[in-house]
Tab-separated table of C-alpha atoms and ligand atoms in Angstrom:
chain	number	residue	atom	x	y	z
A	1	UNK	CA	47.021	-130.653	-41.228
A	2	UNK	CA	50.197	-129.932	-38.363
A	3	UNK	CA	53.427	-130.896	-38.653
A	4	UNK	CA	55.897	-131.604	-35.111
A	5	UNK	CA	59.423	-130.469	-36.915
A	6	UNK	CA	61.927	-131.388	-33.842
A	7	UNK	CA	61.827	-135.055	-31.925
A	8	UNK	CA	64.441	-137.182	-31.082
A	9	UNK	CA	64.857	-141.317	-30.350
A	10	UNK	CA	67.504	-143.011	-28.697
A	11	UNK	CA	70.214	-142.118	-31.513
A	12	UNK	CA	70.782	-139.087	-28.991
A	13	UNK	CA	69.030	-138.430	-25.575
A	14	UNK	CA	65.365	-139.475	-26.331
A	15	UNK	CA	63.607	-142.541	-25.421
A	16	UNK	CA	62.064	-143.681	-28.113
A	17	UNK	CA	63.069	-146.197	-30.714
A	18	UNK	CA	62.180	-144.607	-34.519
A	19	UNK	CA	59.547	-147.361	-34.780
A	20	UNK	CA	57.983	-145.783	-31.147
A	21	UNK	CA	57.997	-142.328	-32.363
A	22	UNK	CA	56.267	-142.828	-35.633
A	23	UNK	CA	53.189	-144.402	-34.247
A	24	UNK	CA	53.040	-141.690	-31.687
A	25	UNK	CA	53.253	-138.959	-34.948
A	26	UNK	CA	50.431	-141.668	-36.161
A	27	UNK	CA	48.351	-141.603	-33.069
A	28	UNK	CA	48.766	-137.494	-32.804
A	29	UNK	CA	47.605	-137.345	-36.366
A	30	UNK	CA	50.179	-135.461	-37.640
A	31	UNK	CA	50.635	-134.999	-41.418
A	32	UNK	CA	54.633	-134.553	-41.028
A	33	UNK	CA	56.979	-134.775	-38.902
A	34	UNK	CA	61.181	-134.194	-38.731
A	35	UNK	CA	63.961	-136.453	-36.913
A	36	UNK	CA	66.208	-133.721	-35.104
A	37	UNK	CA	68.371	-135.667	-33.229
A	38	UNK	CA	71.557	-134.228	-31.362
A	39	UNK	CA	74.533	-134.449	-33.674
A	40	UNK	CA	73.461	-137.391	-36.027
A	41	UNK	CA	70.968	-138.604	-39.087
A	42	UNK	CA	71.526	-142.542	-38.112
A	43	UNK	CA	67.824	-142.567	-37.312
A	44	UNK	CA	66.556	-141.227	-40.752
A	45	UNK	CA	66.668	-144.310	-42.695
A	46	UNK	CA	64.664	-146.192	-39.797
A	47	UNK	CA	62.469	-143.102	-39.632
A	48	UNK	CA	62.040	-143.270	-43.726
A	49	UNK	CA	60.232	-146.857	-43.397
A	50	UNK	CA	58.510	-146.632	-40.222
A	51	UNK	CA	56.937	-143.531	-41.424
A	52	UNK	CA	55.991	-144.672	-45.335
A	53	UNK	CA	54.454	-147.909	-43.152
A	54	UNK	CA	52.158	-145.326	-41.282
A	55	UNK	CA	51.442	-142.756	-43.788
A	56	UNK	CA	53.250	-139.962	-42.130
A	57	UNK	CA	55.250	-137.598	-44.342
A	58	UNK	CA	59.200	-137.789	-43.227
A	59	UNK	CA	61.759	-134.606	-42.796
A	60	UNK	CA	65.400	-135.972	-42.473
A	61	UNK	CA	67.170	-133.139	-40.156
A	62	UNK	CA	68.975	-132.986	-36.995
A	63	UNK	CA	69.957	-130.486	-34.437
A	64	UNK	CA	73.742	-129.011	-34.176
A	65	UNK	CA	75.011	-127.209	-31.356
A	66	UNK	CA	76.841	-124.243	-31.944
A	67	UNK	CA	78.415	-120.886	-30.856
A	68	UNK	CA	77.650	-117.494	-31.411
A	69	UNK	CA	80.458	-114.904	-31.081
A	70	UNK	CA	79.979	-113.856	-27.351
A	71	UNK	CA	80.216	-117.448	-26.689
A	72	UNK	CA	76.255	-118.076	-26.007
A	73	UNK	CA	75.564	-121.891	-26.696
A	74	UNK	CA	72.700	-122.266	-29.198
A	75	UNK	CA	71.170	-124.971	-31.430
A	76	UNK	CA	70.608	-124.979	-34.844
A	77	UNK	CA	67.876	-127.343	-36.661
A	78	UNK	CA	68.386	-128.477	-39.813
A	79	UNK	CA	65.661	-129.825	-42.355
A	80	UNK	CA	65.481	-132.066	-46.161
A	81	UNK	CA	69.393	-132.775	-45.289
A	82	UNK	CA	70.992	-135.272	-47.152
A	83	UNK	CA	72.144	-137.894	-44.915
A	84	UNK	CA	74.586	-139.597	-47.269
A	85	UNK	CA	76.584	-136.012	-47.881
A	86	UNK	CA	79.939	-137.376	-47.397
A	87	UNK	CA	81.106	-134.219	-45.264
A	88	UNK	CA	77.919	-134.044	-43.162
A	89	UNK	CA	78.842	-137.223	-41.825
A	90	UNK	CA	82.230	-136.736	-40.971
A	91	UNK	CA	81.609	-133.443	-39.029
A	92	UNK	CA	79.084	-135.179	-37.113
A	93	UNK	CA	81.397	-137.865	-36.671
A	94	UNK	CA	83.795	-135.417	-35.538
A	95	UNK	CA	81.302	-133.819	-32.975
A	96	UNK	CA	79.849	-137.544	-31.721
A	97	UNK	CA	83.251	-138.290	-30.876
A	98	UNK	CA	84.012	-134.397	-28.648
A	99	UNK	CA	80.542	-135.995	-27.243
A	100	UNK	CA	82.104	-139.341	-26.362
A	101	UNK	CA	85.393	-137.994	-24.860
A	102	UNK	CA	83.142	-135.623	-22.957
A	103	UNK	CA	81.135	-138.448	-20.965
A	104	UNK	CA	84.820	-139.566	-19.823
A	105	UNK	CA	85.010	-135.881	-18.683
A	106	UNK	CA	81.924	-135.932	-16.581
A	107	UNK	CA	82.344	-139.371	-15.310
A	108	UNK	CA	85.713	-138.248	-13.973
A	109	UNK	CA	84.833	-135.228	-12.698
A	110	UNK	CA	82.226	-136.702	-10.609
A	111	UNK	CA	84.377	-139.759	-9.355
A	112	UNK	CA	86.682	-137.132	-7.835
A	113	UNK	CA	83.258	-135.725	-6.142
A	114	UNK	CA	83.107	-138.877	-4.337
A	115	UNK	CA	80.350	-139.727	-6.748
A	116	UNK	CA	81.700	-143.780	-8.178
A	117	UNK	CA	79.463	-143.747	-11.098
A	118	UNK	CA	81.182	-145.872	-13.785
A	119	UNK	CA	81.492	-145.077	-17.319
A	120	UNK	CA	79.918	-148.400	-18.398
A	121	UNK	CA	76.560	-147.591	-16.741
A	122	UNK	CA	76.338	-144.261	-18.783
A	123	UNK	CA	77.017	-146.039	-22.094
A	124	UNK	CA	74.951	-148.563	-21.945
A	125	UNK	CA	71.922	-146.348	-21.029
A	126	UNK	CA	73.196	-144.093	-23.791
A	127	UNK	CA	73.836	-147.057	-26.114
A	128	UNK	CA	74.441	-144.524	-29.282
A	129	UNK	CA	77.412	-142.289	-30.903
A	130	UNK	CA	75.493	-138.782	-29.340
A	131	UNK	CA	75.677	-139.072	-25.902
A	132	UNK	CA	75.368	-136.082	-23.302
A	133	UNK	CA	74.363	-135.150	-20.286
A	134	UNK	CA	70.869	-136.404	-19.999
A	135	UNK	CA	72.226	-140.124	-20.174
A	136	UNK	CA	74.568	-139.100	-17.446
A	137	UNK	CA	71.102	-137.917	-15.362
A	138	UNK	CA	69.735	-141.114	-15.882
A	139	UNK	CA	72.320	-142.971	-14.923
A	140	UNK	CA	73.021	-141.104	-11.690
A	141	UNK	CA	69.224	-142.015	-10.788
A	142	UNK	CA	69.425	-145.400	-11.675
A	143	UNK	CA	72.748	-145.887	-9.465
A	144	UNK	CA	71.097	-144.227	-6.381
A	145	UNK	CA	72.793	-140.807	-6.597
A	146	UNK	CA	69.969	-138.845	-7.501
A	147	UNK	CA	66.171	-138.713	-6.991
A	148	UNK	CA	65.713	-137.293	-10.645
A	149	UNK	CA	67.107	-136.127	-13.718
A	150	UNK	CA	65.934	-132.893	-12.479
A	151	UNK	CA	68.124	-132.968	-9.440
A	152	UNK	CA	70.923	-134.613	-11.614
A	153	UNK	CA	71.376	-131.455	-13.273
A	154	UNK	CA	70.816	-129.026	-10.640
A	155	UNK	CA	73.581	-131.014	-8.576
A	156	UNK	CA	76.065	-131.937	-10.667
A	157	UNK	CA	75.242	-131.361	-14.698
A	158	UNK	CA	74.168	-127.739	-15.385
A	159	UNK	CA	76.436	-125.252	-16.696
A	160	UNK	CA	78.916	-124.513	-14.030
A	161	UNK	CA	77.633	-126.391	-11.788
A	162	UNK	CA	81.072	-129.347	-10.192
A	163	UNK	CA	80.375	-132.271	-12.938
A	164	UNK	CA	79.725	-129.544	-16.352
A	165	UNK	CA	82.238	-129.844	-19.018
A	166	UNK	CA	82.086	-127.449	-21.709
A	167	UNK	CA	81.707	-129.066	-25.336
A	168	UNK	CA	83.991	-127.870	-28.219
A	169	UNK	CA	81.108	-126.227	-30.639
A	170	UNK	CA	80.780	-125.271	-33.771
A	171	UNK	CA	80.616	-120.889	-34.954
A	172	UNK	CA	76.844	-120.122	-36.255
A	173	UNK	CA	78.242	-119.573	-39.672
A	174	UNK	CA	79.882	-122.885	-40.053
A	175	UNK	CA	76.790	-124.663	-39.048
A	176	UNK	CA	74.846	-122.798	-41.360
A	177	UNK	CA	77.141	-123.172	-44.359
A	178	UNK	CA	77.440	-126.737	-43.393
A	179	UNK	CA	73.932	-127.683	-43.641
A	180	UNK	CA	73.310	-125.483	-46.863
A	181	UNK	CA	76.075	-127.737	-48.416
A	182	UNK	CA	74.488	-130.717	-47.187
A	183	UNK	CA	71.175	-129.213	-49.327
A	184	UNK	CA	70.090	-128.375	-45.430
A	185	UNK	CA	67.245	-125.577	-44.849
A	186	UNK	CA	68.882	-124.214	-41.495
A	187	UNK	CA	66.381	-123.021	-38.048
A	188	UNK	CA	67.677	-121.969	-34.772
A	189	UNK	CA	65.726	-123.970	-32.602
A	190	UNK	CA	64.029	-122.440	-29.168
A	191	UNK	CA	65.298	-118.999	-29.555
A	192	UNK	CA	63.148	-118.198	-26.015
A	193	UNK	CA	65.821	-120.403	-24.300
A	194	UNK	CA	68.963	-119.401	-25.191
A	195	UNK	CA	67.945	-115.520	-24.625
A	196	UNK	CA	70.301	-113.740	-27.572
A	197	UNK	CA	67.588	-112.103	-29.456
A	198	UNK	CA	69.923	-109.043	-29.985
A	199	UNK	CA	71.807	-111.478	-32.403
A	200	UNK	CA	69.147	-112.750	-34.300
A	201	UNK	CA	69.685	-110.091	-37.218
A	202	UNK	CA	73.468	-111.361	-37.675
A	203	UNK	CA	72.216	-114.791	-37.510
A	204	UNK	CA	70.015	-113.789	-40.548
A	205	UNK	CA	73.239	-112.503	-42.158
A	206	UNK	CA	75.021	-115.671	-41.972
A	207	UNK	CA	71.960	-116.894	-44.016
A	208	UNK	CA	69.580	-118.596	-41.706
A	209	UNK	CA	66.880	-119.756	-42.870
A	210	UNK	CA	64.167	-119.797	-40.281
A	211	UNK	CA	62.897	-119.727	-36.930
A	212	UNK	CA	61.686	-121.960	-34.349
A	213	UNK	CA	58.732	-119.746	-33.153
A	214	UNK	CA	56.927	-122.680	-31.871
A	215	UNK	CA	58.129	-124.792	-28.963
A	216	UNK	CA	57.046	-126.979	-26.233
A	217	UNK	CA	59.054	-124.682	-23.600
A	218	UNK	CA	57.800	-120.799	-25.665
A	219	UNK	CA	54.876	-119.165	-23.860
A	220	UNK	CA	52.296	-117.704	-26.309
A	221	UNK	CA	54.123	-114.068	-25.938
A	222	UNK	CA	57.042	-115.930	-27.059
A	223	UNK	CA	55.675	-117.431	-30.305
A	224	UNK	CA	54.435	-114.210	-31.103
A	225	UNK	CA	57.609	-112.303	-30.895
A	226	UNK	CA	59.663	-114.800	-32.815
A	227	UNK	CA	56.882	-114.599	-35.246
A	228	UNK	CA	56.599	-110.770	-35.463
A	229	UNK	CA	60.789	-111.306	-35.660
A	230	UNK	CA	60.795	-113.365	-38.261
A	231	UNK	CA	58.572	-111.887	-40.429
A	232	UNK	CA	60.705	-108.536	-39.994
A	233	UNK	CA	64.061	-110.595	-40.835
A	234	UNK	CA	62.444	-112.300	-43.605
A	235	UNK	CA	63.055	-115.682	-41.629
A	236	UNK	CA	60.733	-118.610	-42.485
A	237	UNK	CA	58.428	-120.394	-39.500
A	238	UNK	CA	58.812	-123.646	-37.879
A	239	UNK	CA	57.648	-125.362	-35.013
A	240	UNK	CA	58.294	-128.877	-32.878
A	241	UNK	CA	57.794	-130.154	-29.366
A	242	UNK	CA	61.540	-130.924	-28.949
A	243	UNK	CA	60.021	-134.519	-27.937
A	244	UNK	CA	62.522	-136.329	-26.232
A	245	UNK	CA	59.927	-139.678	-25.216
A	246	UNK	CA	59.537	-140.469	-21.485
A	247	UNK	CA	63.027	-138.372	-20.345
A	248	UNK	CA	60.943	-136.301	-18.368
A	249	UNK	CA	58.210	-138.416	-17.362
A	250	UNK	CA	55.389	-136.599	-20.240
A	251	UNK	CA	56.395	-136.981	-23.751
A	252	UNK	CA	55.992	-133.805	-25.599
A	253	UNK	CA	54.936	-134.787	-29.432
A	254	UNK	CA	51.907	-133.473	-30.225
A	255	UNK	CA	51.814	-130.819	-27.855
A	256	UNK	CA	53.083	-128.362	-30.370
A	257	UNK	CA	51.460	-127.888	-33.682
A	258	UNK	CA	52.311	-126.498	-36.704
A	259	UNK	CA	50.351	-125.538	-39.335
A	260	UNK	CA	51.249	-127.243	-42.261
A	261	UNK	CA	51.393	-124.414	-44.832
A	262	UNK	CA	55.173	-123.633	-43.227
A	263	UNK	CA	56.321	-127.093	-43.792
A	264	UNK	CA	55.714	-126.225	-47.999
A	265	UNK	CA	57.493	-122.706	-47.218
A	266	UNK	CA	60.450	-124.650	-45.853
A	267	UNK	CA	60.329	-127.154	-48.561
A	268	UNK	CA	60.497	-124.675	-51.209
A	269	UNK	CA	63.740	-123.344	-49.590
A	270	UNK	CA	65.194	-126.500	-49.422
A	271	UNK	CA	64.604	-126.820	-53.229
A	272	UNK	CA	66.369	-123.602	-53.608
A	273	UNK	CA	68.895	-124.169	-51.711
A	274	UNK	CA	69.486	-127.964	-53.599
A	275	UNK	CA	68.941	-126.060	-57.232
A	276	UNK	CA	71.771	-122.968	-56.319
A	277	UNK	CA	74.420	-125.527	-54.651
A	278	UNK	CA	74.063	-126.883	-57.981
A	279	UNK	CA	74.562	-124.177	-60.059
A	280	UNK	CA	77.264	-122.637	-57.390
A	281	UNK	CA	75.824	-120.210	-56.338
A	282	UNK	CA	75.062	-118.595	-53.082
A	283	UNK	CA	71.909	-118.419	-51.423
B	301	LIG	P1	74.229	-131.913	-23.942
B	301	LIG	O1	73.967	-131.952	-25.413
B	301	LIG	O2	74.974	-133.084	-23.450
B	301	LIG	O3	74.827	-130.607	-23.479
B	301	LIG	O4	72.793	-132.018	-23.227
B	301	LIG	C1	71.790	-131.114	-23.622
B	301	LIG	C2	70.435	-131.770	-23.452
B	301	LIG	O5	70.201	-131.945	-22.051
B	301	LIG	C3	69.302	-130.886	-23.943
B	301	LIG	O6	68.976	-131.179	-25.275
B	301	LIG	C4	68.173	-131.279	-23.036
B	301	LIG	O7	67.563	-132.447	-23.579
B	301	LIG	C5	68.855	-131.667	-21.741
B	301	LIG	N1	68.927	-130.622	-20.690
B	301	LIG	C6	69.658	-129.483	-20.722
B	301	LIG	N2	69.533	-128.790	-19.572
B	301	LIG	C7	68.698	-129.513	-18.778
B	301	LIG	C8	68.180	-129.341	-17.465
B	301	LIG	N3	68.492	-128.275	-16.725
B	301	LIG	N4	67.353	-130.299	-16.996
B	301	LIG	C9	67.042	-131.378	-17.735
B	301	LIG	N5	67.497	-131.599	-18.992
B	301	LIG	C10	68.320	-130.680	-19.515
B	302	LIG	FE1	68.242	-133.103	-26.079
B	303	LIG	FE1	67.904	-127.989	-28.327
B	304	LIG	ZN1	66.101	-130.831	-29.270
């Protein structure tokens, strides 16, 4: 039994609708598998039936960007949230909308490149409250500027690079808190990528959860450190193929597998995070 605990659909920057994506979990044979998309839970209810219709067990999460102290970018997972939790929704309200005004940004900056890529044609490929950068890939390939994605962001999207705008983030501890409220079990997904292991430790501090040890872009050495990490930090295990459908040509779900046995570890947090929000106290 393996579990693929980060995908995304077209509520954010994947490709798939959640009726797509559960038939591929289907066809994969996975037992479980989480909805992580980029600032938003729209796609859990969708994801609730078209899983229950295939026999696939359901994780309602999503993935939050935030910022550690030094200013390093990274994203945090978060598992069993409650997507009706009144506050949830209005901080990723909040954050869809910096994402919004931020396409504007982009578009703007690359109109003054001499680049006349109009904000319509990135919305309507985006057609959903997350947008980012990958939408603004596609859409410079469909209009003729670009061959790829790939060179979309080497050109013109990548930090620093002319078209980059910088997105207001959330600190580390406020996403963590955030999600715990929300009855959240909180990960930091792809640790490999964003290359802060040094802060890992204060991470744990803040009360992270877990670790996502398992990834579609962690080489074997990788998953073995994070593992060896998180059993030293007393950090619970999890694993996805950050599937974002046919973005990139290959989709990625069921390239990464993960043993089922963390999925119950992860569950039992979330109960005891659920059972001490209750009582008021800390975790
Ligand atoms: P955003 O949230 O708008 O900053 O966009 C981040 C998303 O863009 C990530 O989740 C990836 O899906 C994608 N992405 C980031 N960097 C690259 C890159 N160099 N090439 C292709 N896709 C990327
Ligand atoms: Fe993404
Ligand atoms: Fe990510
Ligand atoms: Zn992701």
């Amino acid at each position: 039994m393996y579990a693929d605990l980060h995908l995304h659909t077209r509520y954010s920057d994947g490709t798939y609708t959640p009726a797509e994506l559960a038939s591929e979990a289907q066809r994969h044979g996975l037992t479980a598998i989480a909805l992580t998309d980029h600032d938003t839970v729209e796609g859990c209810a969708e994801m609730v039936e078209e899983c229950r219709l295939r026999g696939v067990e359901f994780i309602p999460g999503c993935e939050l960007t935030a910022q550690a102290e030094t200013g390093t970018e990274l994203h945090i997972l978060a598992y069993f949230l409650d997507t009706s939790h009144a506050e949830l929704l209005a901080e990723l309200a909040r954050y869809q909308a910096v994402r919004q005004e931020r396409i504007s940004r982009m578009v703007a900056r690359l109109n003054e490149l001499g680049v006349p890529l109009p904000e319509s044609v990135v919305l309507a490929i985006a057609g959903c409250r997350a947008p980012g950068r990958p939408h603004v890939a596609r859409a410079l390939v469909q209009e003729g500027f670009c061959a790829s994605s790939d060179e979309a962001f080497e050109r013109y999207l990548k930090v620093n690079r002319p078209a980059w705008v910088p997105k207001d983030k959330m600190s580390v501890a406020q996403a963590i808190a955030l999600i715990h409220r929300a009855g959240g079990v909180a990960v930091m997904a792809h640790p490999a990528l964003n290359r802060c292991d040094e802060l890992i430790p204060s991470f744990a501090g803040l009360g992270l959860d877990g670790l996502e040890c398992f990834h579609s872009r962690h080489s074997g050495a990788d998953s073995d450190r994070y593992r060896r990490m998180a059993d030293r930090l007393g950090l619970l295990v999890s694993g996805g193929s950050d599937c974002h459908g046919m973005n990139k040509g290959q989709p990625l779900i069921g390239g990464v597998r993960l043993p089922y046995a963390f999925v119950e570890r992860l569950r039992e947090r979330h109960q005891k995070i659920v059972s001490s929000t209750h009582t008021g106290s800390h975790v």
